[in-house]
Amino acid sequence: MNMEKIIDENKQGEALVLNTNNKNTRKLFIESYGCAMNFSDSEIVASILAKEGFNTTQNLEEADLVLVNTCSIRDKAEQTIRKRLQKYNAVKKINPRMKVGVLGCMAERLKEKFLEEEKIVDLVVGPDAYKDLPNLIKEVEDGRDAVNVILSIDETYGDISPVRLGGNGVTAFVSITRGCDNMCTFCVVPFTRGRERSRDPQSILAEVNDLAEKGYKEITLLGQNVDSFLWYGGGLKKGFKKASDIQKATAMDFAQLLDLVATEHPKMRIRFSTSNPQDMSLEVLHTMAKHKNICDYIHLPVQSGSTRILKEMNRQHTREEYIELIDNIRKILPNCSISQDIITGFPTETEEDHQDTMSLMEYVKYDYGYMFAYSERPGTLAAKKLEDDIPEEIKKRRLAEIVALQREHCAFRTEEFLGKIFEVLIEKESKKSDQHWAGRTSQNTVAVFPKENYKVGDFVMVKVNDCTSATLIGEGVGFSDNN
Ligand code: 5AD
Ligand code: SF4
């Protein structure tokens, strides 16, 4: 559920703009916080509401409807959203007809309580109820608060063609699974996003075809746990827990889905996120090795390097099994970059456990990572059975130590690129210079280089001459044969 684009929850949400030509327009301001799945879901919501005549605006003060897609992963994420709601409160004084809706994980977690706790909120809609938005908005326009937080076992929004919001026209998310069944004890996601379900591969392919026709060059297959993608021909019927023999015979797993998409679209770069160590199969690694267009990059959260803590977290693997997977990645995909998520200060974590995490990091030398202090989430198994017993100062100190170590490893990995030539897909102008393009290598490392005659969407061979700890600096030496 993370990725390079896990949009840091402390960052201001981005206003997403949609322009339709519908005459009967009302103005929608929609912003997203949290993980890529939320950003992808907002594109589904925009599509549903475009049909209702909603035209988006970046100007809060003129919005008829404000929707905020929320994140509950850590307490800080929720606090950020509450602060944002205060801002809406201020705007409502200037624009009293404005209605405010909350979507996503916080909506699902708080349900009706949201209406009581935050008076500004008129509408609460959970992640599986977006198709009900047109009805709910009517309720709100008639002056009643509206709530739908029903979770589904089969909603995948596979029939909705997302409106691409705020993008660069080059890279896009394609959602392939929703929900999570893993029940890591720290994680609120199984409660806010419900049971795991996979999307029909045909609708996934149709979406990728559409993106290819529109000129997109890179897709990221998205899911809380992509490796557990499993499609039984026709899907499992409600109430049936087990697949029939026929369903098993026609099943498609994640490695097969990757193979299908990569074969159908040999020029499309393919990424995926997030992988779960316990579910990632060797077949996935072999499929990556087989297809040049599947990127050499795996986001592989480990959370802790201590087998004891992993067990407390209900991660279904040991430190040794994780290391074995890393060794297999290095063997099968020698140029693959790997990133991590780590939590420090999980209940009962000792200095020794913390050292286990540090030594695992030393072993892997991750290209980069996302590190967090443990934040107890109401309703999770950890909250129910374990005391949040690591003092904040200790959590912070351990976090600072792993962040510092990761910084060293980032620099080490980035320096490995020096003097070599890599294919870079141009996504946009560099933030620091309007004379340079910015894009990413297959390994997901950002590279900047002079614009010359190249343009956004080109695959360019870039010679790396210099680097900062996270960015490669180079020069284009010609087009790649992928154009
Ligand atoms: N506290 C801190 N970090 C968490 N994550 C998930 N739940 C929590 C929590 N309760 C982190 C995990 C996960 C990433 C998306 O967020 O590292 O992989
Ligand atoms: Fe949460 Fe674990 Fe599922 Fe990721 S795999 S969403 S951390 S329960």
PDB file of C-alpha atoms and ligand atoms in Angstrom, residues 1 180 182-184 186-187 189-190 224 276 303 315, ligand 2:
ATOM      1  CA  MET A   1       0.000   0.000   0.000  1.00  0.00           C
ATOM      2  CA  CYS A 180      -6.383  -6.612   2.490  1.00  0.00           C
ATOM      3  CA  ASN A 182      -3.421 -10.058   5.967  1.00  0.00           C
ATOM      4  CA  MET A 183      -4.343  -8.565   9.330  1.00  0.00           C
ATOM      5  CA  CYS A 184      -0.968  -7.188  10.323  1.00  0.00           C
ATOM      6  CA  PHE A 186      -0.624  -2.608  13.620  1.00  0.00           C
ATOM      7  CA  CYS A 187      -2.632  -1.891  10.497  1.00  0.00           C
ATOM      8  CA  VAL A 189      -6.364  -0.969   6.495  1.00  0.00           C
ATOM      9  CA  PRO A 190      -8.224  -4.303   6.738  1.00  0.00           C
ATOM     10  CA  GLN A 224      -2.625  -3.112  -0.892  1.00  0.00           C
ATOM     11  CA  ASN A 276       4.154  -8.355   0.589  1.00  0.00           C
ATOM     12  CA  GLN A 303       8.447  -3.418   9.058  1.00  0.00           C
ATOM     13  CA  ARG A 315       3.689 -10.817   9.481  1.00  0.00           C
TER      14      ARG A 315
HETATM   15 FE1  SF4 B   2      -1.814  -3.309   6.280  1.00  0.00          FE
HETATM   16 FE2  SF4 B   2      -0.342  -5.504   6.328  1.00  0.00          FE
HETATM   17 FE3  SF4 B   2      -2.411  -5.308   4.613  1.00  0.00          FE
HETATM   18 FE4  SF4 B   2      -0.230  -3.797   4.225  1.00  0.00          FE
HETATM   19  S1  SF4 B   2      -0.310  -6.030   4.168  1.00  0.00           S
HETATM   20  S2  SF4 B   2      -2.361  -3.133   4.122  1.00  0.00           S
HETATM   21  S3  SF4 B   2       0.463  -3.394   6.291  1.00  0.00           S
HETATM   22  S4  SF4 B   2      -2.549  -5.368   6.831  1.00  0.00           S
END
